[in-house]
Amino acid sequence: MKLNERFSNLPAYPFSRLRTLFDGQAPGGDVLDLALGQPRHSPPDFVGPVLLEHIEEFRQYPPNAGTPDLRASIAGWIEFRYGAALDPDRQVMAVNGSREGLFNACLALCPERKAADPPLVAMPNPFYQVYAGAAAAAGARTVLVPATAENRFLPDFGQLDRSTLDRIAIAYICSPSNPQGTVASSDWLASLIRLAEAHDFLVFSDECYSELYRRDPPPGILEVAENLSADPERVLAFNSLSKRSNLPGLRSGFVAGGPETIGELRKLRAYGGAPLPLPIQRVSARAWADEAHVEDSRAEYIRKYELADNVFSGLDTAVYRPIEAGMFLWIRTGDGEATALDLWRNSGIRVLPGEYLSAPVESGDPDPARPFIRVSITHGRDRLETGLRTLRTMIPGG
């Protein structure tokens, strides 16, 4: 099958769909974008000076997998954060943001993983659209597992039948989750790893929101795998500096896992990947080694969590549920697309309809995310409060 045919069944990318929804519709006020999950807190103070110090290194080809210093800094952060000891030379690879890693890991590892034709790639529903794109590019078929209020917005892969589980090559998870802001517990992650061992599939854990949380630090797949003495080749963790350090434009992240798995990813990257420029790698190494700026940013997100709780107080938890982590509110309005269009027409506020991040599990089934909207809380508190209070007036019962 040609690559363009593989992508033909994918829905349009969420923000393309949003532009189409608003096409020809004038905003009803000053535009406030609460749809895009773009961090807006100040980046660390050291970014400019480190870039300037290493500006001449833009004249050099950078190492493909990351400099030794960068990989050591990432491995050091993983040990500090999760207590998992990794070999930086064999178990860590720098990537251009977590998106590149999440996509290319499926290309590198899915075709060889299962003899099934086609292999299956499982993911929560709703989901980050890159997971489905990666599966399509790899020639796999997606298996959507509902992540709804009934299961605390965590997909129950174990409810799949045995024949399906045996065909799965890769299961994507996201914790803290996008869009619902739910944290997977260590026990939940351990159960998934045991399921993956029983049916021989890999777990790709998207942890890019790991440092934005309300109370306790979310557990990670690497620490749980190590505590279980699981095969290190069974899991891959993906993270980046975009949310943690408010550096989305740096396009700097990592993938970490077993040495054989990382070796396969390096092979693909040697041909089709683009290494981070050396000055970017220098900034990245510094950022992974610094926690002060992360703590300051997290404190501001906590204040915004509390702001949202105050604005939406009194609503049923089926409508508004205080998030545990991340940068999005997941609000039930009855018809997410209609709400998004009304907000735009009446106030100029942009939010993302939940159904743009999901799909019906079977043809004709209701879309589990259709009643919801995703609302970003990345703006400053004053602008955010204005937008949230306007939104509150449009919620049934608000």
CSV table of N, CA and C in Angstrom, one decimal, residues 5-6 67 77 146 183 219 223 325:
chain,number,residue,atom,x,y,z
A,5,GLU,N,-2.0,6.3,0.6
A,5,GLU,CA,-3.2,5.5,0.9
A,5,GLU,C,-3.3,5.2,2.3
A,6,ARG,N,-2.2,4.9,3.0
A,6,ARG,CA,-2.2,4.7,4.4
A,6,ARG,C,-2.8,5.8,5.2
A,67,THR,N,25.0,14.8,22.2
A,67,THR,CA,26.3,14.9,22.8
A,67,THR,C,26.4,14.0,24.0
A,77,TRP,N,18.8,13.3,35.0
A,77,TRP,CA,17.5,13.8,35.4
A,77,TRP,C,16.6,12.6,35.6
A,146,PRO,N,-11.2,3.1,24.7
A,146,PRO,CA,-11.9,4.2,25.3
A,146,PRO,C,-11.2,4.6,26.6
A,183,VAL,N,-3.6,11.1,35.9
A,183,VAL,CA,-2.3,10.5,36.1
A,183,VAL,C,-2.5,9.0,36.3
A,219,PRO,N,4.2,9.0,38.5
A,219,PRO,CA,5.2,8.0,38.3
A,219,PRO,C,5.5,7.8,36.8
A,223,GLU,N,10.6,3.8,35.9
A,223,GLU,CA,10.8,3.5,37.3
A,223,GLU,C,9.9,2.2,37.6
A,325,ALA,N,-3.1,17.0,36.6
A,325,ALA,CA,-1.8,17.4,36.1
A,325,ALA,C,-2.1,17.9,34.6
